[in-house]
Amino acid sequence: MGTDWNRVTRSPKTQFEATDLGLKTPNTAEPGAWFLGPKGENLEPMRALMVRALDAHAAARQAFHETDPPFIDATTQGGAAYTETMKGLQDNLDALSKALRSSTPMTSYRNQSHMNWDITMPGALGYFAGMLYNNNNVAPEASPVTTTLELQAGRDLCHMLGYGADPAPWGHITCDGSIANAESMWAARNLRYQAAALARAIRLEKDLHPARPIPVVKGDGTQPLLLDLEPWDLVNLPNGEILDLPRRMIADYGITDAQVRRALDTYSVQAMGLAAFQQDVLQGLHLGVVLVPATAHYSWNKGVAILGLGARALRPIAVDVDARMSVPALRAALEDCLQNKIPVIQLVTVAGSTAESAVDPVADVVAARDAYVARNLSMTLHTDAAWGGYFTSLLHAPKDGNDTVTPIEKLSPHVMAALGAIRHTDTVTIDPHKSGYIPYPAGALCYRDTRMIYLVAHRAPVVDHSDDVPSAGSYGIEGSKPGAAAAGVALSHATIPLDKSGYGEILGRCAWNAKRFYIGVNTLAERNDPFFVIPVKQLPSEAAGKTEAEVEVERKKLKKLRNITNAAAQQMMVDDKDLAKLFAKIGPDLTVFSYAINFINDDGTPNTDLTRMNALNDGIFSALSVEKVKVKDTPPQVDMLVTSTLLSPELYGPAFTDSMMTRAKLKRADTDRGAAIRVLISTMMNPFVTDTVATDDYNGNFLPVLMSILRQTVLDARIDILSKGI
């Protein structure tokens, strides 16, 4: 087994060519045909389609060498042992199904917790159909069809994210976003060190001496010889310049492919290990850091540990009051790295943070990256769009060119600009099993330049038999993985377009519902209720520093939209343009909404103790979550589901923390001592919650029910806090 350097000189445009498997996008788009439904409304068509997939699979078994004999005959099937065994299987399946009824009811309107809701019918059917063939996408010989589907899914995602044809992009399915993030860091580290490894090889290996005069172009435009550069300059060559070095050595200096491969297998960090590489190649230069926003997922901590860079290599960048990466703080960190000769292995932005769905200002970060590359501080730029990646579907008109399709809600100009700038990043994590509504496991990593995948490629003779057959299993961290995941992603993409008419329609509805949920939470406290809400994302009047009276006026305007149907809300905003403008400005960047709730003491004064406010929010979370459940034949008896997290002042920084503490009317001393703020999180993945069937009990909008539950839970938790003397 070895690193797949033998393809580094190939043109990526000739790799992984598409195979037409006959998947076609329908001419119409109807969201009601994309999901089983909150109440299982599409049970019959789903049942028929699953039987159709099972029948097709059985037919495929029968068609392969038709004269081969069966094993299970009528005598066996009619025997007592067979009957008893089947009865045991049926009983066990019934017992399992009964136990599973006690699972968290993720597909309900009442689930407003994690990034986990229903899965699309094509996603489920594709997974089911693919699973029956027992495909392992580690090698094409075991999975010729699902490997093709994985490569197609990767192309789909690259296109949706905005990657163009030059350089040629590449994407593949991973088990989740954590693996995708770690792989991106692995590729970034290997890229950063590759020029230094090649320079050392050229100096020491006689068969590489013809390449000694090879020049390079630095970020500032100067063109020194590669061998004239110090380690600091070598690790800061522009990414494209590093990736092109092997090809140029062969094309311009007569070095063979095998010689380049042998050099990298000997002198790369993968071959030498970090300690030896730092001592012998980098000559003691700092190994480098990874810059991430304070909101970054914990998988980044895992990544620096796995790669041996160490926890101190992960440097959080403070966020602003909207939980977005602070560009001034980023520039300060980059300047520090430049002045102190600390390489930046990777710069990470987040498009949809886990707790706040905050979208970092990717366009501004791209500009900062470019400015420092021009000053000879190069880096790989990654966007962790595990949650927000599918929202880029809102950037694309339908393939038929009919751009009159308008989802019910648009994203803010800030978010649209950030999503549009993702095409300028080097790698992107995107999770089909999150906002793509695909069955787990289905994460993904996309590369803007295919050549980067060879930095993390490992091949084995038992798996890879030909350079000409495209494979997915050789690239990245995973080996064996389900081809069913790729089948689910590909069938869902084919059925639900990756544009405004498909996924954009679903996520536009979710953005609309998130704003309406945001209104509900902001107006949760009725007059004289002994509590108040502190949303992470402020109302426009709050963000503008207006008085409490002016903020209250804004709340009253928005409250008009709280309990009415979608049609009535839309008409109200047609009639009231100011209300429509206000609605456009509110809510989270995407569809995750975090907020804290504080209470009023019996004497009418607000609680000023962070510990007591945290206890209140802990109590609310405990009442509205499922952690320990006795297995019964009914779902858990919980009225609504939310989740929760702690926001650390050390990570989030003073701008964010001070804003939260001031608006919560808390004493600053608590966070000054490092105490974290407990917040509740609601995730809106349900596109139908404000547009249900009207019945005698519901007016076609389920949100008032959720707000009533939340309000009563807050009141009960407050009483509990006061009665216990907390």
XYZ file of C-alpha atoms in Angstrom:
726
model
C 0.000 0.000 0.000
C 1.320 3.425 -0.852
C 0.441 6.984 -1.617
C -1.100 7.347 -5.067
C 1.545 9.720 -6.464
C 1.532 7.883 -9.804
C -1.416 9.956 -11.034
C -0.210 13.387 -9.976
C 0.816 14.305 -13.492
C -2.414 13.368 -15.228
C -4.822 16.013 -16.385
C -7.754 15.915 -13.948
C -10.098 16.785 -16.819
C -9.697 13.240 -18.170
C -10.479 11.556 -14.872
C -13.782 10.203 -13.569
C -15.827 10.723 -16.711
C -19.604 10.471 -16.351
C -21.580 7.345 -17.149
C -25.258 7.800 -17.986
C -27.264 5.479 -15.742
C -30.604 6.776 -16.987
C -31.557 8.919 -13.986
C -33.699 11.794 -15.241
C -35.186 14.778 -13.429
C -39.016 14.825 -13.598
C -40.673 17.681 -15.485
C -42.650 18.744 -12.426
C -41.717 19.513 -8.833
C -44.174 18.721 -6.044
C -42.850 18.728 -2.447
C -45.763 16.532 -1.378
C -44.263 13.736 -3.482
C -40.789 13.997 -1.968
C -41.418 12.794 1.613
C -43.308 9.998 3.357
C -45.064 12.793 5.245
C -45.312 13.797 8.921
C -48.259 11.430 9.405
C -47.142 8.794 6.881
C -49.460 10.201 4.226
C -47.476 8.628 1.369
C -47.404 5.163 2.906
C -49.057 3.401 -0.026
C -46.835 4.817 -2.790
C -43.787 4.295 -0.585
C -44.783 0.692 0.067
C -45.346 0.085 -3.643
C -41.987 1.637 -4.545
C -40.102 -0.434 -1.960
C -41.741 -3.604 -3.296
C -40.820 -2.428 -6.810
C -37.170 -2.098 -5.754
C -37.245 -5.515 -4.055
C -38.854 -7.142 -7.093
C -36.227 -5.600 -9.382
C -33.444 -6.882 -7.145
C -34.885 -10.411 -7.036
C -35.220 -10.329 -10.829
C -31.546 -9.388 -11.105
C -30.593 -12.399 -8.968
C -32.699 -14.648 -11.185
C -31.287 -13.211 -14.410
C -27.636 -13.860 -13.526
C -26.875 -17.276 -15.077
C -30.508 -18.325 -15.170
C -29.766 -22.063 -15.263
C -27.855 -22.018 -11.968
C -29.817 -24.077 -9.429
C -31.723 -22.560 -6.488
C -30.993 -23.516 -2.907
C -34.344 -22.881 -1.218
C -37.036 -25.136 -2.713
C -40.746 -25.616 -2.071
C -40.088 -28.535 0.235
C -37.874 -26.398 2.455
C -40.369 -23.541 2.451
C -43.178 -25.926 3.387
C -41.289 -27.561 6.228
C -41.976 -27.087 9.925
C -38.470 -25.810 10.686
C -38.727 -23.178 7.940
C -42.155 -22.108 9.167
C -40.959 -21.865 12.752
C -37.825 -19.933 11.764
C -39.882 -17.481 9.726
C -42.263 -17.103 12.636
C -39.280 -16.299 14.870
C -38.032 -13.709 12.385
C -41.483 -12.147 12.217
C -41.730 -12.037 16.005
C -38.302 -10.469 16.328
C -39.086 -7.915 13.643
C -42.303 -7.058 15.471
C -40.358 -6.729 18.750
C -37.752 -4.526 17.074
C -40.441 -2.386 15.456
C -42.173 -2.060 18.803
C -38.920 -0.987 20.470
C -38.175 1.487 17.688
C -41.487 3.210 18.333
C -39.791 4.574 21.455
C -37.208 6.373 19.314
C -37.104 10.148 19.330
C -39.945 11.219 16.973
C -37.718 13.194 14.633
C -40.223 13.482 11.768
C -42.918 15.184 13.842
C -43.839 18.866 13.645
C -42.951 18.857 17.332
C -39.290 18.073 16.666
C -37.403 21.357 16.659
C -34.141 19.983 18.047
C -31.217 18.523 16.131
C -30.282 18.691 12.445
C -32.303 15.563 11.890
C -35.776 15.325 10.391
C -37.430 13.200 7.725
C -35.557 11.703 4.777
C -36.666 12.073 1.187
C -38.495 9.154 -0.377
C -35.975 8.905 -3.238
C -33.159 9.047 -0.693
C -34.680 6.183 1.295
C -35.588 4.158 -1.806
C -32.150 4.642 -3.337
C -30.512 3.526 -0.106
C -32.830 0.511 0.171
C -32.308 -0.519 -3.458
C -28.534 -0.057 -3.241
C -28.290 -1.871 0.094
C -29.798 -5.045 -1.375
C -26.806 -5.477 -3.672
C -24.345 -5.472 -0.736
C -22.137 -2.893 -2.427
C -18.897 -1.761 -0.857
C -17.701 1.388 -2.580
C -14.080 0.750 -1.684
C -13.398 -0.749 -5.121
C -15.179 -0.559 -8.496
C -15.006 -4.327 -9.007
C -17.303 -4.717 -5.984
C -19.450 -1.711 -6.834
C -19.293 -0.630 -10.486
C -22.728 1.015 -10.399
C -22.665 2.635 -6.965
C -19.113 3.875 -7.554
C -20.448 5.613 -10.649
C -23.334 6.969 -8.553
C -20.878 8.286 -5.951
C -18.862 10.105 -8.585
C -22.077 11.498 -10.053
C -23.201 12.689 -6.626
C -19.816 14.342 -6.177
C -20.178 16.152 -9.508
C -23.673 17.267 -8.544
C -22.443 18.735 -5.275
C -19.443 20.464 -6.874
C -21.721 22.091 -9.442
C -24.245 23.206 -6.838
C -21.481 24.711 -4.699
C -20.302 26.740 -7.689
C -17.081 24.971 -8.633
C -16.377 25.385 -12.341
C -14.600 23.291 -14.970
C -11.129 24.837 -14.662
C -9.585 23.569 -12.488
C -11.648 20.392 -12.635
C -13.375 19.719 -9.280
C -14.035 16.397 -7.570
C -16.265 15.283 -4.722
C -16.990 12.061 -2.908
C -19.252 10.647 -0.214
C -17.933 10.216 3.328
C -19.668 8.781 6.361
C -20.143 12.236 7.856
C -18.906 15.821 8.066
C -16.351 15.035 10.756
C -14.521 12.658 8.415
C -14.803 15.184 5.579
C -13.344 17.937 7.780
C -10.458 15.717 8.884
C -9.737 14.717 5.287
C -9.688 18.351 4.194
C -7.154 19.167 6.929
C -5.059 16.146 5.965
C -4.981 17.286 2.329
C -4.215 20.868 3.397
C -1.281 19.769 5.563
C 0.208 17.587 2.828
C -0.193 20.361 0.265
C 1.484 22.927 2.490
C 4.570 20.736 2.902
C 4.872 19.261 -0.612
C 7.097 21.912 -2.197
C 9.567 21.617 0.678
C 9.649 17.842 0.233
C 10.296 18.121 -3.506
C 13.012 20.740 -2.997
C 14.845 18.446 -0.599
C 14.471 15.504 -2.983
C 15.862 17.527 -5.907
C 18.874 18.537 -3.801
C 19.683 15.015 -2.614
C 18.638 12.658 -5.427
C 20.935 12.580 -8.459
C 18.216 11.449 -10.841
C 16.273 14.615 -9.938
C 19.201 17.019 -10.439
C 17.981 18.055 -13.917
C 15.132 19.857 -12.151
C 17.476 22.043 -10.091
C 16.852 25.129 -12.276
C 13.054 24.884 -11.896
C 11.563 28.321 -11.091
C 8.395 29.025 -9.123
C 6.027 31.976 -8.847
C 5.506 33.289 -5.324
C 2.335 34.950 -4.145
C 3.829 38.413 -4.662
C 4.602 37.592 -8.309
C 8.373 37.200 -7.991
C 9.950 34.185 -9.711
C 12.906 32.715 -7.786
C 14.364 29.251 -8.279
C 12.772 26.589 -6.106
C 16.127 25.645 -4.563
C 16.877 29.248 -3.607
C 13.916 29.327 -1.195
C 14.048 28.825 2.555
C 11.525 26.484 4.235
C 9.252 29.425 5.154
C 9.004 30.439 1.483
C 8.514 26.856 0.334
C 5.516 26.217 2.576
C 3.975 29.511 1.459
C 4.027 29.019 -2.289
C 0.523 29.423 -3.793
C -1.539 26.237 -3.836
C -1.705 25.936 -7.615
C 2.051 26.410 -7.915
C 2.666 23.542 -5.469
C 0.161 21.241 -7.181
C 1.767 21.891 -10.582
C 5.355 21.141 -9.538
C 5.312 17.361 -10.261
C 3.871 17.883 -13.753
C 6.437 20.570 -14.556
C 9.318 18.411 -13.336
C 8.271 15.744 -15.818
C 7.194 17.931 -18.728
C 10.050 20.463 -18.613
C 13.026 18.650 -17.066
C 12.766 15.043 -18.222
C 12.043 13.560 -14.817
C 10.000 10.374 -15.013
C 6.704 9.741 -13.310
C 8.289 6.930 -11.307
C 11.092 9.224 -10.105
C 8.604 11.830 -8.851
C 6.628 9.114 -7.126
C 9.728 7.710 -5.466
C 10.797 11.183 -4.297
C 7.444 11.857 -2.655
C 7.287 8.358 -1.164
C 10.657 9.119 0.451
C 10.573 12.784 1.436
C 6.916 13.674 1.999
C 5.599 14.233 5.507
C 3.489 11.105 5.025
C 6.673 9.081 4.549
C 8.908 10.757 7.134
C 6.495 11.590 9.935
C 6.031 15.012 11.484
C 9.006 14.977 13.840
C 11.572 13.972 11.230
C 10.007 16.199 8.583
C 10.144 19.252 10.833
C 13.757 18.602 11.759
C 15.197 17.541 8.396
C 13.014 19.319 5.836
C 11.469 22.304 7.615
C 14.664 22.821 9.644
C 12.770 23.593 12.819
C 10.117 25.839 11.263
C 6.815 25.925 13.156
C 4.575 23.126 11.884
C 1.698 25.555 11.424
C -1.772 26.324 12.702
C -5.396 25.876 11.645
C -7.579 28.966 11.993
C -11.263 28.341 12.713
C -14.145 30.517 13.923
C -15.139 30.086 17.565
C -18.340 28.422 16.360
C -16.436 25.615 14.621
C -17.606 22.042 15.115
C -15.688 19.883 17.587
C -14.481 17.703 14.700
C -11.757 20.285 14.091
C -10.316 19.521 17.539
C -10.282 15.859 16.549
C -8.559 16.672 13.263
C -5.534 18.449 14.719
C -5.155 15.609 17.221
C -5.325 12.900 14.551
C -2.805 14.686 12.315
C -0.378 15.155 15.188
C -0.429 18.942 14.999
C -1.684 19.167 18.581
C -4.546 21.022 20.231
C -2.575 24.274 20.363
C -2.427 24.291 16.562
C -6.166 24.997 16.459
C -6.637 28.741 16.867
C -10.213 29.954 17.322
C -11.105 33.325 15.818
C -13.567 35.397 17.843
C -17.024 36.007 16.422
C -19.199 39.109 16.247
C -22.578 39.618 17.938
C -24.236 37.518 15.206
C -21.853 34.584 15.885
C -20.090 35.099 12.538
C -16.308 35.069 12.221
C -14.891 38.514 12.942
C -12.877 39.578 9.892
C -10.792 42.114 11.890
C -9.926 39.332 14.350
C -9.034 37.059 11.436
C -6.772 39.655 9.854
C -5.047 40.161 13.206
C -4.426 36.416 13.470
C -3.066 36.238 9.910
C -0.789 39.204 10.568
C 0.537 37.500 13.689
C 1.285 34.355 11.675
C 3.043 36.359 8.973
C 5.178 38.358 11.369
C 6.151 35.346 13.490
C 6.634 32.931 10.594
C 3.886 30.536 11.631
C 2.501 28.677 8.593
C -1.269 28.599 8.181
C -2.096 25.030 7.255
C -5.771 25.759 6.777
C -8.218 28.618 7.200
C -11.764 27.449 7.937
C -15.042 29.280 7.495
C -18.430 27.934 8.575
C -21.608 28.182 6.533
C -24.213 27.229 9.075
C -22.796 26.788 12.571
C -24.247 24.001 14.686
C -25.726 26.141 17.461
C -26.653 29.338 15.611
C -26.666 28.469 11.857
C -24.415 31.510 11.513
C -22.850 31.948 8.087
C -19.372 33.464 8.164
C -18.632 36.325 5.722
C -16.968 33.988 3.229
C -16.481 36.700 0.586
C -14.603 38.891 3.074
C -12.523 35.922 4.206
C -11.655 35.128 0.580
C -10.493 38.734 0.174
C -8.366 38.461 3.331
C -6.901 35.166 2.096
C -6.001 36.702 -1.262
C -4.419 39.735 0.379
C -2.129 37.579 2.516
C -1.255 35.205 -0.319
C -0.014 38.319 -2.157
C 2.196 38.938 0.876
C 3.534 35.367 0.657
C 1.399 33.821 3.402
C -0.456 31.041 1.591
C -3.071 28.688 2.996
C -5.824 26.301 2.021
C -9.279 27.822 2.480
C -12.050 25.457 3.555
C -15.754 26.031 4.127
C -17.494 23.738 6.569
C -20.908 23.820 4.914
C -22.067 20.538 6.433
C -25.322 22.287 7.308
C -25.496 25.176 4.855
C -24.167 23.621 1.650
C -27.529 22.610 0.187
C -28.777 26.175 0.605
C -26.597 27.019 -2.408
C -29.429 25.422 -4.421
C -31.154 28.784 -3.960
C -28.471 30.345 -6.182
C -29.466 28.269 -9.213
C -32.307 28.710 -11.668
C -34.002 25.513 -12.903
C -32.275 23.778 -15.795
C -35.115 24.709 -18.139
C -34.087 28.346 -17.683
C -37.392 29.297 -16.059
C -36.124 31.637 -13.361
C -39.633 32.696 -12.382
C -39.532 29.948 -9.751
C -39.392 31.748 -6.418
C -39.208 29.847 -3.123
C -41.476 31.213 -0.415
C -38.546 32.845 1.391
C -35.206 34.174 0.213
C -32.028 34.272 2.257
C -30.511 37.553 3.366
C -28.072 39.409 1.094
C -25.284 38.577 3.566
C -25.983 34.851 3.350
C -26.434 34.830 -0.410
C -23.117 36.658 -0.876
C -21.356 34.222 1.459
C -22.794 31.156 -0.262
C -21.888 32.615 -3.630
C -18.267 33.043 -2.526
C -17.863 29.359 -1.612
C -16.753 28.717 -5.189
C -13.497 30.516 -4.360
C -12.578 28.130 -1.532
C -10.322 25.103 -1.980
C -12.432 22.469 -0.221
C -15.975 22.229 1.124
C -17.652 19.871 3.560
C -21.331 19.290 2.789
C -23.624 16.736 4.425
C -26.384 15.226 2.289
C -27.662 13.590 5.471
C -28.371 17.018 6.981
C -30.051 19.610 4.769
C -30.018 17.130 1.884
C -32.498 14.924 3.812
C -30.622 11.724 2.904
C -30.316 8.650 5.168
C -27.161 8.449 7.281
C -24.291 7.938 6.615
C -23.869 10.454 3.814
C -21.423 13.277 4.343
C -19.298 14.605 1.500
C -16.106 16.492 0.713
C -15.653 18.522 -2.475
C -12.335 19.745 -3.913
C -12.094 22.725 -6.257
C -9.001 21.171 -7.857
C -9.001 17.402 -8.452
C -5.220 17.254 -8.033
C -5.630 17.738 -4.287
C -7.169 14.289 -3.861
C -3.862 12.620 -4.721
C -2.375 14.177 -1.598
C -4.519 11.838 0.526
C -4.757 8.831 -1.785
C -3.656 5.382 -0.731
C -3.899 2.342 -2.934
C -3.722 -1.379 -2.254
C -3.172 -4.175 -4.805
C -6.139 -6.117 -3.429
C -8.425 -3.146 -4.084
C -6.945 -1.207 -7.034
C -6.190 -3.209 -10.156
C -6.173 -0.528 -12.841
C -5.357 3.149 -13.214
C -8.069 3.424 -15.833
C -11.061 2.477 -13.668
C -12.297 5.345 -11.491
C -12.464 4.539 -7.801
C -13.731 6.374 -4.754
C -12.300 4.122 -2.058
C -8.655 5.066 -2.648
C -9.193 8.681 -1.715
C -9.652 9.970 1.799
C -9.841 8.373 5.208
C -12.433 5.663 4.745
C -11.994 2.349 3.019
C -15.123 0.241 3.080
C -18.328 2.254 2.958
C -21.888 1.629 1.803
C -22.637 2.093 -1.867
C -26.231 2.450 -0.681
C -25.421 5.942 0.610
C -24.276 7.044 -2.836
C -27.381 5.483 -4.400
C -29.606 7.399 -2.001
C -27.866 10.695 -2.716
C -27.872 10.212 -6.482
C -31.555 9.202 -6.691
C -32.590 12.107 -4.484
C -30.589 14.564 -6.598
C -32.126 13.172 -9.781
C -35.658 13.452 -8.403
C -35.356 16.726 -6.492
C -33.348 19.251 -8.541
C -30.423 21.034 -6.905
C -31.925 24.415 -7.787
C -34.730 26.749 -6.753
C -37.422 24.358 -7.967
C -36.188 21.414 -5.888
C -33.998 21.638 -2.815
C -34.341 25.408 -2.995
C -38.093 24.977 -2.634
C -37.692 22.759 0.445
C -35.101 24.962 2.131
C -36.909 28.161 1.193
C -39.940 26.840 3.050
C -37.731 25.963 6.014
C -36.234 29.491 6.006
C -39.777 30.919 6.032
C -40.766 28.647 8.912
C -37.569 29.488 10.821
C -38.457 33.168 10.657
C -41.971 32.474 11.872
C -40.583 30.331 14.694
C -38.201 33.188 15.494
C -41.190 35.542 15.728
C -42.970 33.096 17.999
C -40.036 32.844 20.396
C -39.423 36.604 20.389
C -43.074 37.222 21.286
C -43.345 34.202 23.589
C -43.802 36.183 26.799
C -47.359 37.445 27.148
C -48.073 40.628 29.030
C -47.022 40.295 32.702
C -45.320 36.913 32.112
C -42.359 36.601 34.510
C -39.711 35.815 31.889
C -38.109 37.219 28.752
C -36.230 35.793 25.761
C -32.696 36.623 24.654
C -32.212 35.462 21.037
C -28.651 35.089 19.817
C -29.702 36.797 16.591
C -31.128 40.144 17.660
C -34.163 41.916 16.274
C -33.180 44.724 13.875
C -34.125 47.380 16.459
C -31.973 45.660 19.102
C -29.008 45.439 16.746
C -29.408 49.157 16.018
C -29.199 49.961 19.746
C -32.731 51.347 20.031
C -34.640 51.695 23.298
C -36.608 48.871 24.891
C -39.817 50.717 24.012
C -38.827 50.840 20.339
C -37.896 47.162 20.418
C -41.295 46.369 21.881
C -43.015 48.246 19.063
C -41.131 46.044 16.587
C -42.196 42.905 18.453
C -45.839 43.957 18.267
C -45.585 44.439 14.518
C -44.145 40.977 14.074
C -46.644 39.397 16.465
C -49.345 39.959 13.839
C -47.705 37.185 11.800
C -47.456 34.663 14.607
C -50.649 32.619 14.581
C -52.060 33.047 11.077
C -51.799 30.809 8.022
C -49.143 31.148 5.365
C -51.596 32.636 2.911
C -52.789 35.220 5.439
C -49.194 36.117 6.393
C -48.198 36.579 2.770
C -51.231 38.742 2.086
C -50.550 40.826 5.174
C -47.053 41.579 3.901
C -48.391 42.437 0.451
C -50.662 44.982 2.111
C -48.016 46.269 4.537
C -44.682 46.896 2.786
C -42.972 48.018 6.004
C -43.905 44.727 7.649
C -42.528 42.865 4.652
C -39.220 44.761 4.891
C -39.015 44.005 8.604
C -39.732 40.299 8.010
C -36.910 40.174 5.449
C -34.416 41.378 8.071
C -35.246 39.024 10.932
C -34.256 35.518 11.897
C -31.126 33.379 11.832
C -28.782 33.213 8.855
C -30.175 29.790 7.956
C -32.664 27.700 9.938
C -31.064 26.957 13.317
C -32.113 29.375 16.022
C -30.485 29.637 19.464
C -31.830 31.609 22.398
C -31.690 31.864 26.167
C -34.577 32.582 28.526
C -34.225 34.517 31.780
C -36.852 34.999 34.470
C -38.291 37.740 36.635
C -38.139 37.295 40.392
C -41.294 37.476 42.502
C -40.352 41.018 43.515
C -40.472 42.105 39.856
C -36.717 42.411 39.365
C -34.905 40.457 36.639
C -32.638 37.630 37.665
C -29.014 38.804 37.378
C -27.297 35.494 38.208
C -26.006 33.483 35.227
C -26.054 30.260 37.259
C -29.792 30.635 37.890
C -30.526 31.496 34.265
C -28.550 28.452 33.163
C -30.536 26.328 35.613
C -33.782 27.617 34.104
C -32.679 26.713 30.561
C -31.428 23.332 31.774
C -34.878 22.704 33.216
C -36.574 23.658 29.953
C -34.249 21.394 27.976
C -34.837 18.515 30.364
C -38.590 18.842 29.936
C -38.381 19.094 26.142
C -35.930 16.345 25.246
C -35.619 12.574 25.144
C -32.567 11.098 26.798
C -33.717 8.089 28.820
C -36.817 6.255 27.703
C -38.490 3.025 28.741
C -39.211 0.902 25.694
C -42.949 0.872 25.117
C -45.182 0.411 22.088
C -45.732 4.153 21.745
C -43.418 7.087 20.987
C -41.901 8.982 23.943
C -44.466 11.189 25.638
C -42.782 14.522 25.132
C -44.775 17.479 23.807
C -41.951 19.211 21.944
C -38.257 18.665 21.269
C -35.436 21.206 21.504
C -31.740 20.810 22.179
C -29.165 22.842 24.067
C -25.517 23.860 24.287
C -23.087 26.031 26.243
C -21.476 29.134 24.723
C -18.033 29.745 26.178
C -16.855 33.361 26.596
C -13.286 32.208 26.052
C -14.134 30.925 22.584
C -16.822 33.333 21.455
C -14.997 36.454 22.547
C -16.105 39.664 24.292
C -18.270 41.178 21.536
C -20.620 38.220 21.469
C -20.545 37.458 25.195
C -21.020 41.054 26.334
C -24.025 41.431 24.062
C -25.687 38.291 25.431
C -25.002 39.204 29.065
C -26.222 42.793 28.679
C -29.433 41.797 26.947
C -30.038 39.073 29.545
C -29.549 41.675 32.314
C -26.898 39.512 33.982
C -23.838 40.432 36.008
C -20.697 40.442 33.898
C -18.590 38.908 36.650
C -19.812 35.395 35.841
C -18.530 35.332 32.275
C -15.433 37.263 33.287
C -14.614 34.192 35.371
C -15.156 31.976 32.333
C -18.667 30.709 33.030
C -20.495 29.600 29.866
C -23.985 30.633 28.822
C -26.593 27.892 28.429
C -28.798 28.378 25.364
C -31.613 26.411 23.802
C -31.471 25.444 20.126
C -34.334 24.934 17.722
C -33.667 23.569 14.241
C -36.260 24.125 11.547
C -36.080 21.299 9.012
C -39.830 20.903 8.572
C -41.041 22.671 5.406
C -44.691 21.972 6.224
C -45.164 23.081 9.837
C -46.910 26.393 8.984
C -48.825 24.950 6.058
C -50.642 21.905 7.427
C -54.091 20.671 6.494
C -56.675 22.796 8.289
C -58.764 20.780 10.774
C -61.173 21.530 13.594
C -58.183 21.611 15.976
C -55.614 23.429 13.834
C -55.944 26.395 11.491
C -53.291 25.158 9.061
C -50.396 26.474 11.164
C -48.903 24.255 13.883
C -46.529 26.864 15.311
C -49.046 28.294 17.844
C -49.211 24.826 19.410
C -45.429 24.728 19.774
C -45.295 28.221 21.248
C -47.984 27.361 23.789
C -45.997 24.296 24.875
C -42.760 26.259 25.128
C -44.347 29.089 27.101
C -45.922 26.740 29.640
C -42.653 24.818 30.002
C -40.814 28.073 30.766
C -43.376 29.020 33.425
C -43.153 25.578 35.023
C -39.339 25.630 35.000
C -39.322 29.059 36.654
C -41.576 27.847 39.460
C -39.283 24.858 39.935
C -36.196 27.104 40.165
C -37.782 29.387 42.754
C -39.248 26.531 44.814
C -35.852 24.853 45.057
C -34.167 28.105 46.026
C -31.645 27.865 43.219
